[in-house]
PDB file of C-alpha atoms in Angstrom:
ATOM      1  CA  MET X   1      86.811 280.565  78.481  1.00  0.00           C
ATOM      2  CA  THR X   2      86.436 283.112  81.296  1.00  0.00           C
ATOM      3  CA  GLU X   3      85.066 286.599  80.826  1.00  0.00           C
ATOM      4  CA  GLN X   4      85.844 289.976  82.370  1.00  0.00           C
ATOM      5  CA  ASN X   5      83.531 292.966  81.849  1.00  0.00           C
ATOM      6  CA  GLY X   6      81.598 290.791  79.411  1.00  0.00           C
ATOM      7  CA  MET X   7      84.707 290.257  77.305  1.00  0.00           C
ATOM      8  CA  SER X   8      86.478 287.004  76.444  1.00  0.00           C
ATOM      9  CA  ARG X   9      90.143 286.659  77.241  1.00  0.00           C
ATOM     10  CA  GLY X  10      92.365 287.241  74.239  1.00  0.00           C
ATOM     11  CA  ARG X  11      89.742 289.174  72.249  1.00  0.00           C
ATOM     12  CA  MET X  12      91.254 291.530  69.697  1.00  0.00           C
ATOM     13  CA  LEU X  13      91.152 295.221  70.550  1.00  0.00           C
ATOM     14  CA  GLY X  14      91.229 298.185  68.213  1.00  0.00           C
ATOM     15  CA  ARG X  15      90.930 301.961  68.280  1.00  0.00           C
ATOM     16  CA  THR X  16      90.117 304.764  65.870  1.00  0.00           C
ATOM     17  CA  GLU X  17      92.811 306.296  63.689  1.00  0.00           C
ATOM     18  CA  ARG X  18      92.530 309.635  65.526  1.00  0.00           C
ATOM     19  CA  GLU X  19      93.045 308.188  69.004  1.00  0.00           C
ATOM     20  CA  SER X  20      96.174 308.097  71.126  1.00  0.00           C
ATOM     21  CA  GLY X  21      97.290 304.491  70.887  1.00  0.00           C
ATOM     22  CA  ALA X  22      99.381 304.743  74.046  1.00  0.00           C
ATOM     23  CA  GLN X  23      96.586 306.157  76.208  1.00  0.00           C
ATOM     24  CA  ALA X  24      93.919 303.828  74.820  1.00  0.00           C
ATOM     25  CA  LEU X  25      96.133 300.805  75.498  1.00  0.00           C
ATOM     26  CA  LEU X  26      96.855 302.078  79.019  1.00  0.00           C
ATOM     27  CA  ALA X  27      93.110 302.315  79.680  1.00  0.00           C
ATOM     28  CA  ALA X  28      92.508 298.850  78.250  1.00  0.00           C
ATOM     29  CA  THR X  29      95.202 297.131  80.275  1.00  0.00           C
ATOM     30  CA  GLY X  30      94.349 299.015  83.458  1.00  0.00           C
ATOM     31  CA  ALA X  31      90.664 298.079  83.194  1.00  0.00           C
ATOM     32  CA  GLY X  32      91.373 294.471  82.239  1.00  0.00           C
ATOM     33  CA  TRP X  33      89.726 294.751  78.814  1.00  0.00           C
ATOM     34  CA  THR X  34      92.663 293.075  77.110  1.00  0.00           C
ATOM     35  CA  GLY X  35      92.294 289.792  78.973  1.00  0.00           C
ATOM     36  CA  ALA X  36      95.207 287.682  80.166  1.00  0.00           C
ATOM     37  CA  ASP X  37      96.199 286.488  76.702  1.00  0.00           C
ATOM     38  CA  ALA X  38      96.563 290.012  75.315  1.00  0.00           C
ATOM     39  CA  ALA X  39      97.933 291.862  78.338  1.00  0.00           C
ATOM     40  CA  GLY X  40     101.344 292.075  76.738  1.00  0.00           C
ATOM     41  CA  ALA X  41     100.078 293.630  73.518  1.00  0.00           C
ATOM     42  CA  GLU X  42     102.174 296.570  72.341  1.00  0.00           C
ATOM     43  CA  ALA X  43      99.489 298.287  70.265  1.00  0.00           C
ATOM     44  CA  LEU X  44      95.810 298.338  69.414  1.00  0.00           C
ATOM     45  CA  LEU X  45      94.598 297.735  65.891  1.00  0.00           C
ATOM     46  CA  ASP X  46      94.006 300.889  63.845  1.00  0.00           C
ATOM     47  CA  LEU X  47      90.414 300.497  62.664  1.00  0.00           C
ATOM     48  CA  GLY X  48      90.145 303.753  60.709  1.00  0.00           C
ATOM     49  CA  SER X  49      87.536 306.471  61.197  1.00  0.00           C
ATOM     50  CA  THR X  50      85.005 306.407  64.015  1.00  0.00           C
ATOM     51  CA  SER X  51      82.199 305.199  61.739  1.00  0.00           C
ATOM     52  CA  ALA X  52      84.467 302.540  60.230  1.00  0.00           C
ATOM     53  CA  THR X  53      85.511 301.400  63.711  1.00  0.00           C
ATOM     54  CA  LEU X  54      81.908 300.961  64.847  1.00  0.00           C
ATOM     55  CA  SER X  55      80.959 299.139  61.658  1.00  0.00           C
ATOM     56  CA  THR X  56      83.984 296.835  61.880  1.00  0.00           C
ATOM     57  CA  VAL X  57      83.299 295.937  65.522  1.00  0.00           C
ATOM     58  CA  ALA X  58      79.722 295.071  64.562  1.00  0.00           C
ATOM     59  CA  SER X  59      80.796 292.844  61.677  1.00  0.00           C
ATOM     60  CA  ILE X  60      83.779 290.927  63.119  1.00  0.00           C
ATOM     61  CA  GLU X  61      83.194 288.477  65.958  1.00  0.00           C
ATOM     62  CA  GLY X  62      85.824 288.683  68.681  1.00  0.00           C
ATOM     63  CA  LEU X  63      86.745 292.312  67.979  1.00  0.00           C
ATOM     64  CA  ALA X  64      86.158 295.226  70.377  1.00  0.00           C
ATOM     65  CA  ALA X  65      87.463 298.781  70.426  1.00  0.00           C
ATOM     66  CA  VAL X  66      88.618 301.402  72.911  1.00  0.00           C
ATOM     67  CA  VAL X  67      87.068 304.810  72.222  1.00  0.00           C
ATOM     68  CA  HIS X  68      87.242 308.249  73.807  1.00  0.00           C
ATOM     69  CA  LEU X  69      84.045 308.985  75.769  1.00  0.00           C
ATOM     70  CA  GLY X  70      84.216 312.625  76.737  1.00  0.00           C
ATOM     71  CA  HIS X  71      82.862 311.698  80.178  1.00  0.00           C
ATOM     72  CA  PRO X  72      80.442 308.928  81.210  1.00  0.00           C
ATOM     73  CA  ALA X  73      77.990 311.534  82.524  1.00  0.00           C
ATOM     74  CA  GLN X  74      78.542 314.028  79.688  1.00  0.00           C
ATOM     75  CA  PRO X  75      79.141 312.079  76.482  1.00  0.00           C
ATOM     76  CA  SER X  76      81.029 313.294  73.449  1.00  0.00           C
ATOM     77  CA  HIS X  77      78.379 314.456  70.988  1.00  0.00           C
ATOM     78  CA  ASP X  78      80.364 313.088  68.044  1.00  0.00           C
ATOM     79  CA  LEU X  79      80.410 309.652  69.669  1.00  0.00           C
ATOM     80  CA  GLU X  80      76.690 309.785  70.507  1.00  0.00           C
ATOM     81  CA  ARG X  81      75.823 310.537  66.902  1.00  0.00           C
ATOM     82  CA  ALA X  82      78.193 307.898  65.558  1.00  0.00           C
ATOM     83  CA  LEU X  83      76.749 305.242  67.889  1.00  0.00           C
ATOM     84  CA  LEU X  84      73.168 305.973  66.850  1.00  0.00           C
ATOM     85  CA  ALA X  85      74.161 305.765  63.172  1.00  0.00           C
ATOM     86  CA  ALA X  86      76.032 302.468  63.703  1.00  0.00           C
ATOM     87  CA  PRO X  87      74.555 298.948  63.592  1.00  0.00           C
ATOM     88  CA  PRO X  88      72.146 298.430  66.542  1.00  0.00           C
ATOM     89  CA  SER X  89      74.305 295.762  68.200  1.00  0.00           C
ATOM     90  CA  VAL X  90      77.144 298.215  68.909  1.00  0.00           C
ATOM     91  CA  VAL X  91      77.142 299.419  72.520  1.00  0.00           C
ATOM     92  CA  LEU X  92      79.549 300.737  75.160  1.00  0.00           C
ATOM     93  CA  THR X  93      79.899 298.292  78.042  1.00  0.00           C
ATOM     94  CA  ASP X  94      82.521 299.761  80.401  1.00  0.00           C
ATOM     95  CA  ALA X  95      84.451 302.948  81.182  1.00  0.00           C
ATOM     96  CA  ALA X  96      87.900 303.734  82.562  1.00  0.00           C
ATOM     97  CA  ALA X  97      89.980 306.863  83.089  1.00  0.00           C
ATOM     98  CA  VAL X  98      93.724 307.352  82.666  1.00  0.00           C
ATOM     99  CA  GLU X  99      95.968 310.256  83.543  1.00  0.00           C
ATOM    100  CA  ALA X 100      96.991 312.268  80.491  1.00  0.00           C
ATOM    101  CA  GLN X 101     100.294 311.025  79.067  1.00  0.00           C
ATOM    102  CA  TRP X 102     101.213 314.085  77.015  1.00  0.00           C
ATOM    103  CA  VAL X 103     104.653 315.718  77.242  1.00  0.00           C
ATOM    104  CA  TRP X 104     106.307 318.586  75.363  1.00  0.00           C
ATOM    105  CA  VAL X 105     109.719 317.662  73.979  1.00  0.00           C
ATOM    106  CA  GLY X 106     112.433 319.283  71.888  1.00  0.00           C
ATOM    107  CA  ARG X 107     116.154 319.184  71.208  1.00  0.00           C
ATOM    108  CA  THR X 108     118.448 320.982  73.639  1.00  0.00           C
ATOM    109  CA  GLY X 109     121.509 322.983  72.699  1.00  0.00           C
ATOM    110  CA  ASP X 110     122.233 326.467  71.426  1.00  0.00           C
ATOM    111  CA  ARG X 111     119.265 326.589  69.049  1.00  0.00           C
ATOM    112  CA  GLU X 112     116.133 328.455  70.113  1.00  0.00           C
ATOM    113  CA  LEU X 113     112.893 326.544  69.762  1.00  0.00           C
ATOM    114  CA  THR X 114     110.959 328.984  67.603  1.00  0.00           C
ATOM    115  CA  GLY X 115     109.581 326.547  65.041  1.00  0.00           C
ATOM    116  CA  HIS X 116     106.382 324.499  64.853  1.00  0.00           C
ATOM    117  CA  VAL X 117     104.961 322.729  67.885  1.00  0.00           C
ATOM    118  CA  VAL X 118     103.622 319.573  66.267  1.00  0.00           C
ATOM    119  CA  VAL X 119     100.573 318.031  68.014  1.00  0.00           C
ATOM    120  CA  ASP X 120      98.140 315.404  66.772  1.00  0.00           C
ATOM    121  CA  GLU X 121      94.351 315.479  67.015  1.00  0.00           C
ATOM    122  CA  ALA X 122      94.100 313.495  70.253  1.00  0.00           C
ATOM    123  CA  GLY X 123      96.636 315.746  71.962  1.00  0.00           C
ATOM    124  CA  VAL X 124      94.752 318.908  71.020  1.00  0.00           C
ATOM    125  CA  ARG X 125      91.448 317.348  72.102  1.00  0.00           C
ATOM    126  CA  ASP X 126      92.778 316.276  75.506  1.00  0.00           C
ATOM    127  CA  ARG X 127      94.885 319.325  76.381  1.00  0.00           C
ATOM    128  CA  ARG X 128      93.699 322.278  74.305  1.00  0.00           C
ATOM    129  CA  HIS X 129      93.216 324.468  77.401  1.00  0.00           C
ATOM    130  CA  ALA X 130      96.689 323.631  78.732  1.00  0.00           C
ATOM    131  CA  LEU X 131      98.245 324.343  75.343  1.00  0.00           C
ATOM    132  CA  ARG X 132      96.559 327.735  75.312  1.00  0.00           C
ATOM    133  CA  THR X 133      97.836 328.446  78.839  1.00  0.00           C
ATOM    134  CA  MET X 134     101.351 327.578  77.695  1.00  0.00           C
ATOM    135  CA  GLY X 135     101.045 329.983  74.766  1.00  0.00           C
ATOM    136  CA  ILE X 136     101.440 327.172  72.244  1.00  0.00           C
ATOM    137  CA  SER X 137      99.833 327.464  68.819  1.00  0.00           C
ATOM    138  CA  PRO X 138      99.937 323.828  67.702  1.00  0.00           C
ATOM    139  CA  ARG X 139     100.650 322.611  64.201  1.00  0.00           C
ATOM    140  CA  LEU X 140      97.863 320.033  63.981  1.00  0.00           C
ATOM    141  CA  VAL X 141      98.724 316.739  62.286  1.00  0.00           C
ATOM    142  CA  PRO X 142      96.797 313.484  61.742  1.00  0.00           C
ATOM    143  CA  GLY X 143      97.173 310.830  64.408  1.00  0.00           C
ATOM    144  CA  ARG X 144      98.492 308.435  61.777  1.00  0.00           C
ATOM    145  CA  MET X 145     101.544 310.618  61.014  1.00  0.00           C
ATOM    146  CA  THR X 146     104.710 308.773  62.015  1.00  0.00           C
ATOM    147  CA  VAL X 147     107.162 310.117  64.582  1.00  0.00           C
ATOM    148  CA  ALA X 148     109.781 310.496  61.847  1.00  0.00           C
ATOM    149  CA  GLU X 149     107.402 312.604  59.772  1.00  0.00           C
ATOM    150  CA  ARG X 150     106.585 314.777  62.781  1.00  0.00           C
ATOM    151  CA  VAL X 151     110.278 315.321  63.530  1.00  0.00           C
ATOM    152  CA  ALA X 152     110.860 316.367  59.928  1.00  0.00           C
ATOM    153  CA  LEU X 153     107.894 318.749  60.031  1.00  0.00           C
ATOM    154  CA  ALA X 154     109.056 320.322  63.298  1.00  0.00           C
ATOM    155  CA  GLY X 155     112.486 321.020  61.839  1.00  0.00           C
ATOM    156  CA  ALA X 156     115.650 321.836  63.746  1.00  0.00           C
ATOM    157  CA  ASP X 157     114.052 324.570  65.858  1.00  0.00           C
ATOM    158  CA  GLY X 158     110.666 322.944  66.382  1.00  0.00           C
ATOM    159  CA  SER X 159     109.174 320.745  69.115  1.00  0.00           C
ATOM    160  CA  LEU X 160     106.528 318.094  69.590  1.00  0.00           C
ATOM    161  CA  VAL X 161     103.744 317.154  71.989  1.00  0.00           C
ATOM    162  CA  VAL X 162     103.570 313.353  72.230  1.00  0.00           C
ATOM    163  CA  GLU X 163     102.811 310.615  74.732  1.00  0.00           C
ATOM    164  CA  ALA X 164     105.503 310.040  77.374  1.00  0.00           C
ATOM    165  CA  SER X 165     106.145 306.488  76.157  1.00  0.00           C
ATOM    166  CA  VAL X 166     106.725 307.723  72.603  1.00  0.00           C
ATOM    167  CA  ALA X 167     109.081 310.405  73.879  1.00  0.00           C
ATOM    168  CA  ALA X 168     111.103 307.843  75.827  1.00  0.00           C
ATOM    169  CA  ASP X 169     111.190 305.085  73.216  1.00  0.00           C
ATOM    170  CA  GLU X 170     111.444 306.946  69.906  1.00  0.00           C
ATOM    171  CA  LEU X 171     112.453 310.558  70.546  1.00  0.00           C
ATOM    172  CA  ALA X 172     114.991 310.278  73.380  1.00  0.00           C
ATOM    173  CA  PRO X 173     117.477 308.433  71.119  1.00  0.00           C
ATOM    174  CA  LEU X 174     117.228 311.402  68.711  1.00  0.00           C
ATOM    175  CA  GLY X 175     118.213 313.889  71.403  1.00  0.00           C
ATOM    176  CA  PHE X 176     114.728 315.068  72.394  1.00  0.00           C
ATOM    177  CA  VAL X 177     114.128 315.877  76.062  1.00  0.00           C
ATOM    178  CA  GLU X 178     111.135 317.107  78.041  1.00  0.00           C
ATOM    179  CA  LEU X 179     110.957 320.895  78.022  1.00  0.00           C
ATOM    180  CA  SER X 180     110.250 323.286  80.866  1.00  0.00           C
ATOM    181  CA  GLY X 181     106.521 323.830  81.208  1.00  0.00           C
ATOM    182  CA  SER X 182     105.663 320.358  79.958  1.00  0.00           C
ATOM    183  CA  GLU X 183     104.264 319.427  83.358  1.00  0.00           C
ATOM    184  CA  THR X 184     101.241 321.641  82.612  1.00  0.00           C
ATOM    185  CA  LEU X 185     100.055 319.022  80.132  1.00  0.00           C
ATOM    186  CA  ARG X 186      99.751 316.438  82.902  1.00  0.00           C
ATOM    187  CA  ASP X 187      97.602 318.654  85.115  1.00  0.00           C
ATOM    188  CA  GLY X 188      93.833 318.621  84.994  1.00  0.00           C
ATOM    189  CA  ALA X 189      91.205 315.978  84.508  1.00  0.00           C
ATOM    190  CA  PRO X 190      92.005 312.445  83.350  1.00  0.00           C
ATOM    191  CA  VAL X 191      90.965 311.131  79.955  1.00  0.00           C
ATOM    192  CA  TRP X 192      87.955 308.791  79.846  1.00  0.00           C
ATOM    193  CA  TYR X 193      87.743 305.780  77.550  1.00  0.00           C
ATOM    194  CA  GLY X 194      85.028 303.244  76.900  1.00  0.00           C
ATOM    195  CA  LEU X 195      84.918 299.634  75.757  1.00  0.00           C
ATOM    196  CA  LEU X 196      82.912 299.256  72.545  1.00  0.00           C
ATOM    197  CA  GLU X 197      81.460 295.829  71.793  1.00  0.00           C
ATOM    198  CA  SER X 198      78.850 294.172  69.609  1.00  0.00           C
ATOM    199  CA  ARG X 199      76.211 292.840  72.024  1.00  0.00           C
ATOM    200  CA  ASP X 200      72.687 291.724  71.207  1.00  0.00           C
ATOM    201  CA  PRO X 201      70.759 292.256  73.366  1.00  0.00           C
ATOM    202  CA  ALA X 202      72.347 295.210  75.160  1.00  0.00           C
ATOM    203  CA  PRO X 203      74.270 294.284  78.340  1.00  0.00           C
ATOM    204  CA  ARG X 204      72.626 294.321  81.773  1.00  0.00           C
ATOM    205  CA  SER X 205      74.148 295.712  84.946  1.00  0.00           C
ATOM    206  CA  GLU X 206      72.596 294.306  88.111  1.00  0.00           C
ATOM    207  CA  GLY X 207      74.017 297.234  90.100  1.00  0.00           C
ATOM    208  CA  THR X 208      74.198 300.957  89.426  1.00  0.00           C
ATOM    209  CA  ALA X 209      75.306 301.945  85.923  1.00  0.00           C
ATOM    210  CA  GLN X 210      75.619 305.069  83.808  1.00  0.00           C
ATOM    211  CA  VAL X 211      73.271 304.695  80.858  1.00  0.00           C
ATOM    212  CA  TRP X 212      73.285 306.530  77.537  1.00  0.00           C
ATOM    213  CA  LEU X 213      69.849 306.425  75.968  1.00  0.00           C
ATOM    214  CA  ALA X 214      68.714 308.023  72.695  1.00  0.00           C
ATOM    215  CA  PHE X 215      65.047 308.471  71.907  1.00  0.00           C
ATOM    216  CA  GLY X 216      62.795 310.165  69.383  1.00  0.00           C
ATOM    217  CA  PRO X 217      59.160 311.046  70.149  1.00  0.00           C
ATOM    218  CA  ARG X 218      56.761 309.512  67.664  1.00  0.00           C
ATOM    219  CA  ASP X 219      55.346 312.928  66.706  1.00  0.00           C
ATOM    220  CA  ASP X 220      57.456 316.067  66.599  1.00  0.00           C
ATOM    221  CA  HIS X 221      54.991 318.601  67.998  1.00  0.00           C
ATOM    222  CA  ARG X 222      54.860 321.120  70.800  1.00  0.00           C
ATOM    223  CA  GLY X 223      54.913 319.196  74.061  1.00  0.00           C
ATOM    224  CA  SER X 224      56.169 315.912  72.582  1.00  0.00           C
ATOM    225  CA  LEU X 225      59.434 316.115  74.511  1.00  0.00           C
ATOM    226  CA  GLN X 226      57.572 316.896  77.728  1.00  0.00           C
ATOM    227  CA  GLN X 227      55.437 313.794  77.296  1.00  0.00           C
ATOM    228  CA  THR X 228      58.475 311.571  76.815  1.00  0.00           C
ATOM    229  CA  LEU X 229      60.336 313.152  79.724  1.00  0.00           C
ATOM    230  CA  GLY X 230      57.263 312.408  81.801  1.00  0.00           C
ATOM    231  CA  VAL X 231      57.745 308.724  81.030  1.00  0.00           C
ATOM    232  CA  VAL X 232      61.372 308.995  82.158  1.00  0.00           C
ATOM    233  CA  ALA X 233      60.349 310.749  85.374  1.00  0.00           C
ATOM    234  CA  GLU X 234      57.769 308.050  86.132  1.00  0.00           C
ATOM    235  CA  HIS X 235      60.641 305.604  86.584  1.00  0.00           C
ATOM    236  CA  GLY X 236      62.560 307.853  88.966  1.00  0.00           C
ATOM    237  CA  VAL X 237      65.334 308.631  86.486  1.00  0.00           C
ATOM    238  CA  ASP X 238      67.156 311.950  86.967  1.00  0.00           C
ATOM    239  CA  LEU X 239      68.762 313.024  83.698  1.00  0.00           C
ATOM    240  CA  GLN X 240      72.309 314.346  83.988  1.00  0.00           C
ATOM    241  CA  HIS X 241      72.617 315.069  80.285  1.00  0.00           C
ATOM    242  CA  LEU X 242      70.072 315.987  77.605  1.00  0.00           C
ATOM    243  CA  ARG X 243      70.931 317.104  74.074  1.00  0.00           C
ATOM    244  CA  SER X 244      68.773 317.385  70.974  1.00  0.00           C
ATOM    245  CA  HIS X 245      69.656 316.837  67.343  1.00  0.00           C
ATOM    246  CA  ARG X 246      67.728 317.025  64.114  1.00  0.00           C
ATOM    247  CA  SER X 247      66.660 313.766  62.514  1.00  0.00           C
ATOM    248  CA  GLN X 248      66.297 312.951  58.824  1.00  0.00           C
ATOM    249  CA  ALA X 249      63.344 310.775  59.804  1.00  0.00           C
ATOM    250  CA  GLY X 250      61.334 313.785  61.011  1.00  0.00           C
ATOM    251  CA  PRO X 251      61.108 313.976  64.814  1.00  0.00           C
ATOM    252  CA  HIS X 252      64.033 315.351  66.760  1.00  0.00           C
ATOM    253  CA  ILE X 253      66.464 312.944  68.420  1.00  0.00           C
ATOM    254  CA  PHE X 254      67.298 313.388  72.091  1.00  0.00           C
ATOM    255  CA  PHE X 255      70.473 312.024  73.646  1.00  0.00           C
ATOM    256  CA  THR X 256      70.491 311.441  77.404  1.00  0.00           C
ATOM    257  CA  SER X 257      72.815 310.160  80.096  1.00  0.00           C
ATOM    258  CA  PHE X 258      71.745 309.179  83.605  1.00  0.00           C
ATOM    259  CA  SER X 259      72.652 307.034  86.580  1.00  0.00           C
ATOM    260  CA  CYS X 260      70.399 303.971  86.690  1.00  0.00           C
ATOM    261  CA  PRO X 261      70.090 302.070  90.005  1.00  0.00           C
ATOM    262  CA  ASP X 262      69.628 298.597  88.508  1.00  0.00           C
ATOM    263  CA  ALA X 263      68.810 296.604  85.398  1.00  0.00           C
ATOM    264  CA  GLY X 264      65.139 296.324  86.373  1.00  0.00           C
ATOM    265  CA  THR X 265      64.674 300.094  86.272  1.00  0.00           C
ATOM    266  CA  LEU X 266      66.200 300.313  82.797  1.00  0.00           C
ATOM    267  CA  ASP X 267      64.107 297.374  81.579  1.00  0.00           C
ATOM    268  CA  ALA X 268      60.931 299.065  82.825  1.00  0.00           C
ATOM    269  CA  LEU X 269      61.839 302.403  81.247  1.00  0.00           C
ATOM    270  CA  VAL X 270      62.623 300.843  77.878  1.00  0.00           C
ATOM    271  CA  ARG X 271      59.420 298.826  78.025  1.00  0.00           C
ATOM    272  CA  SER X 272      57.367 301.958  78.744  1.00  0.00           C
ATOM    273  CA  LEU X 273      58.937 303.817  75.824  1.00  0.00           C
ATOM    274  CA  ALA X 274      58.150 300.897  73.514  1.00  0.00           C
ATOM    275  CA  GLU X 275      54.534 300.744  74.714  1.00  0.00           C
ATOM    276  CA  ARG X 276      54.099 304.429  73.884  1.00  0.00           C
ATOM    277  CA  GLY X 277      55.654 304.071  70.442  1.00  0.00           C
ATOM    278  CA  VAL X 278      58.721 306.143  71.287  1.00  0.00           C
ATOM    279  CA  SER X 279      61.720 305.138  69.197  1.00  0.00           C
ATOM    280  CA  HIS X 280      64.710 304.481  71.442  1.00  0.00           C
ATOM    281  CA  ARG X 281      68.086 302.812  71.690  1.00  0.00           C
ATOM    282  CA  VAL X 282      70.477 302.077  74.555  1.00  0.00           C
ATOM    283  CA  LEU X 283      73.917 303.303  73.513  1.00  0.00           C
ATOM    284  CA  ALA X 284      75.898 302.578  76.677  1.00  0.00           C
ATOM    285  CA  VAL X 285      75.637 300.690  79.968  1.00  0.00           C
ATOM    286  CA  LEU X 286      78.690 301.605  82.036  1.00  0.00           C
ATOM    287  CA  PRO X 287      78.795 299.821  85.421  1.00  0.00           C
ATOM    288  CA  GLY X 288      79.576 302.075  88.360  1.00  0.00           C
ATOM    289  CA  ARG X 289      78.098 304.700  90.633  1.00  0.00           C
ATOM    290  CA  ASP X 290      80.759 307.418  90.817  1.00  0.00           C
ATOM    291  CA  PHE X 291      82.845 308.532  87.853  1.00  0.00           C
ATOM    292  CA  VAL X 292      85.275 310.862  89.585  1.00  0.00           C
ATOM    293  CA  PRO X 293      86.181 313.523  88.740  1.00  0.00           C
ATOM    294  CA  GLY X 294      82.896 314.551  87.206  1.00  0.00           C
ATOM    295  CA  PRO X 295      82.507 316.466  83.944  1.00  0.00           C
ATOM    296  CA  ASP X 296      83.541 320.103  83.718  1.00  0.00           C
ATOM    297  CA  ALA X 297      81.280 322.390  85.751  1.00  0.00           C
ATOM    298  CA  LEU X 298      80.222 325.878  84.692  1.00  0.00           C
ATOM    299  CA  ALA X 299      80.037 329.028  86.807  1.00  0.00           C
ATOM    300  CA  PRO X 300      76.871 330.548  85.299  1.00  0.00           C
ATOM    301  CA  ARG X 301      76.107 334.261  85.174  1.00  0.00           C
ATOM    302  CA  TRP X 302      72.383 334.664  84.777  1.00  0.00           C
ATOM    303  CA  ASP X 303      70.215 337.515  83.600  1.00  0.00           C
ATOM    304  CA  VAL X 304      71.022 340.805  85.377  1.00  0.00           C
ATOM    305  CA  GLY X 305      67.421 341.251  86.522  1.00  0.00           C
ATOM    306  CA  GLU X 306      67.426 337.787  88.110  1.00  0.00           C
ATOM    307  CA  GLN X 307      70.704 338.506  89.915  1.00  0.00           C
ATOM    308  CA  GLN X 308      69.273 341.685  91.459  1.00  0.00           C
ATOM    309  CA  ALA X 309      66.050 340.042  92.618  1.00  0.00           C
ATOM    310  CA  PRO X 310      65.718 339.827  96.438  1.00  0.00           C
TER     311      PRO X 310
END
């Protein structure tokens, strides 16, 4: 049996209940995660909540999942936390981006569309800024709600935001068409997805890879983070992402993301952390050097005194 991206052909693929099935499947087929035997699949398995999805992938051999990443260099905090709370074998092994598939549709005719604009959780997550620009106040619904239920909720003068494939296959026969302004939902950054697998030990990437690493200093005291970051710096790693979170075990948890030049560098870093008694866990190894476009960039406005300094 051949493998692609560390994944056997024909392996079952799932997703969380809150994810866009159409977009997740598009990412999976485009990246080759489905394998030849499953390339014609029409849907991914609904594995429930994020925590349930991670637990199920860890417990069922031959099952992987497609999950929303945020961005490889700036991970979703919810996903980081869920990964660290999941069984240790669960890890992200690949990343892929797809163009947003969302469209705004409604019935044409004499009626004015003044009712609800029904959008599910994935749609709001992916295009909240565009929705605000369009002046839309969405009626948020669960991702599991059927198209028929959404149509009923929208009513005769309402509209929906759905994936283009859903609009074409299920809503077009009901008289729904794409509305003016819908193109705004397709502008902007693509949506990043990752392949979640159960791998023990964690996968290795002989070339450059984006790594997500969580660690907790042995003692939570002033300077403990600095000491651990010193270990990271010793191995030439430049952190692109650093976020802290409280831990029930005592010391704070720190989530990081960085570009790692090769497997040897990651091995050495992990070994150094272990030698110093620093708790740690690799959450993702995503092969690749450039994940374009990058995460959202800020235009900072610093302290007034600093701005006026010569």
